[in-house]
XYZ file of C-alpha atoms in Angstrom:
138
model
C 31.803 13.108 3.446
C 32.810 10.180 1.418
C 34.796 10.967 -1.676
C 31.842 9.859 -4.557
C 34.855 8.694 -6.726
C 36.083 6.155 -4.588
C 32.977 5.149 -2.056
C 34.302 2.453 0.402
C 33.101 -0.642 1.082
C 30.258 -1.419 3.834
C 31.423 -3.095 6.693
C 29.727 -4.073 9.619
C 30.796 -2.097 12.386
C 30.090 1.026 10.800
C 27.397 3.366 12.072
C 24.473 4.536 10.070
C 21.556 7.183 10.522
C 18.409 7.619 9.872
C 16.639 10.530 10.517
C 13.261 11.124 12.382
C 10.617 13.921 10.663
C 7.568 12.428 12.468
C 6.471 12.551 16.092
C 4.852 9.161 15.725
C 8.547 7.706 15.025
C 10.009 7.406 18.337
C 8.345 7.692 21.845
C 8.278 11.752 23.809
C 9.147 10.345 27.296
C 12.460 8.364 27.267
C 13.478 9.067 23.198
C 13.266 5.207 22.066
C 12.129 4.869 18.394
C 9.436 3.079 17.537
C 9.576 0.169 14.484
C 7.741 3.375 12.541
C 11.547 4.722 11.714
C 12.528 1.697 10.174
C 9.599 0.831 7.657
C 10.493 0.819 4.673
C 7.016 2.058 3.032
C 5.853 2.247 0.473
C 8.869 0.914 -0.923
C 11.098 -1.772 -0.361
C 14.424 -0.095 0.567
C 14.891 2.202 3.335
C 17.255 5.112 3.027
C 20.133 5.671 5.546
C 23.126 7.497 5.943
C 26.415 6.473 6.678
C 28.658 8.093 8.809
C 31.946 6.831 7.429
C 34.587 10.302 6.878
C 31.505 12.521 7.560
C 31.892 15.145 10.550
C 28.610 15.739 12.766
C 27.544 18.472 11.002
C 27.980 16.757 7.524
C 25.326 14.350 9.322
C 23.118 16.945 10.697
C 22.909 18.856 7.421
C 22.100 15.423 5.637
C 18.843 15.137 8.101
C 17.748 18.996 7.410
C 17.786 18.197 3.417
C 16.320 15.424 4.442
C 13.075 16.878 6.550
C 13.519 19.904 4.015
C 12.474 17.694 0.836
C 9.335 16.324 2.665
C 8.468 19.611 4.220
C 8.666 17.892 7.750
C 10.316 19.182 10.943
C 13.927 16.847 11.524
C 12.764 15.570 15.034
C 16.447 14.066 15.389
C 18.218 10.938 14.209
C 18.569 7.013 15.495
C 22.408 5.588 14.281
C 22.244 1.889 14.308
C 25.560 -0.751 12.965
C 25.043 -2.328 9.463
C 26.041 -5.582 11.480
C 22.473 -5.431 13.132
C 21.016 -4.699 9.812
C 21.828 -8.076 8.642
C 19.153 -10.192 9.428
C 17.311 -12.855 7.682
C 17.406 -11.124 3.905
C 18.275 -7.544 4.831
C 21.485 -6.027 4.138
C 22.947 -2.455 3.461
C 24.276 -1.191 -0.073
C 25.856 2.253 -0.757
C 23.521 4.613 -2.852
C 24.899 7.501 -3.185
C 22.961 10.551 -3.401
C 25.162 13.341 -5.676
C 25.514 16.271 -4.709
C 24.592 16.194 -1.751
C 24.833 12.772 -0.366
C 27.774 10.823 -1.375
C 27.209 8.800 2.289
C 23.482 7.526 1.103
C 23.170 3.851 1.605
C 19.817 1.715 1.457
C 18.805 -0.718 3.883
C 17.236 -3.895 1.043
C 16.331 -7.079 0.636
C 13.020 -6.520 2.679
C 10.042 -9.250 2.172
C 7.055 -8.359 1.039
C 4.487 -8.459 3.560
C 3.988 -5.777 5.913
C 3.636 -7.818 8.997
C 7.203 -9.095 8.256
C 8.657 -5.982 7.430
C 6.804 -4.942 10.625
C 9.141 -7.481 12.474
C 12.053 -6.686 10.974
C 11.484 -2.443 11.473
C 10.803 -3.547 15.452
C 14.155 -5.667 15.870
C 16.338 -2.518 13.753
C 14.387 -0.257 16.600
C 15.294 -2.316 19.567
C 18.830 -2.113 17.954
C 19.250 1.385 17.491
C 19.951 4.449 19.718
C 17.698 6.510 21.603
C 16.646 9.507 19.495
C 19.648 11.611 19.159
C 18.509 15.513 18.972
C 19.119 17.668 16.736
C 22.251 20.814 17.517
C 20.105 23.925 18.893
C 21.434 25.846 15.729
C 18.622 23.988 13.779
């Protein structure tokens, strides 16, 4: 994981998760996620993690404390690049989360209106991987 004294800066090729904890977030049959993953309700940011200097487990055990602290199941995770996360006003800003998350970054600058954010959450879906499953040792 990223040392939380010296976090790096963003750049756009890097990869970034964000974890599923709802059936209704990507589709059963072929794994795509659906624009549900990437609203950012009820608030206006939407929490990520980057994988910059963390190992796959380091990710994986960021999505179970993730599902964990909403009492959901972690269905699995969809990495997308911060390049495709800047569009129109949305960009991505480290946030760490200490202790546990010094990789935490938020996805902002999201308008107002939930059609647009709709349109937005639909373009970072049709960006982002299938839904990656979790390890069996979950």
């Amino acid at each position: 994981m990223i040392n939380p004294e010296c976090v790096p800066e963003i750049v756009p090729d890097e990869l970034l998760a964000r974890f599923a904890t709802q059936s209704n977030q990507y589709r059963q049959g072929d794994g795509s996620v659906k624009q549900d993953l990437f609203m950012p309700h009820p608030r206006r940011k939407l929490s990520v993690t980057r994988h910059i200097e963390a190992t796959a487990d380091e990710i994986w055990q960021v999505g179970r404390n993730v599902a964990e602290a909403l009492g959901r199941r972690l269905h699995g995770r969809a990495d997308v690049r911060v390049a495709v996360c800047a569009i129109e006003d949305l960009h991505v800003v480290a946030s760490p989360i200490l202790p546990n998350n010094p990789n935490h970054a938020d996805i902002v600058g999201w308008p107002a209106s939930k059609e647009d954010k709709k349109a937005l959450a639909q373009k970072l879906a049709a960006s982002a991987t299938r839904l990656i499953p979790p390890p069996d040792d979950l």
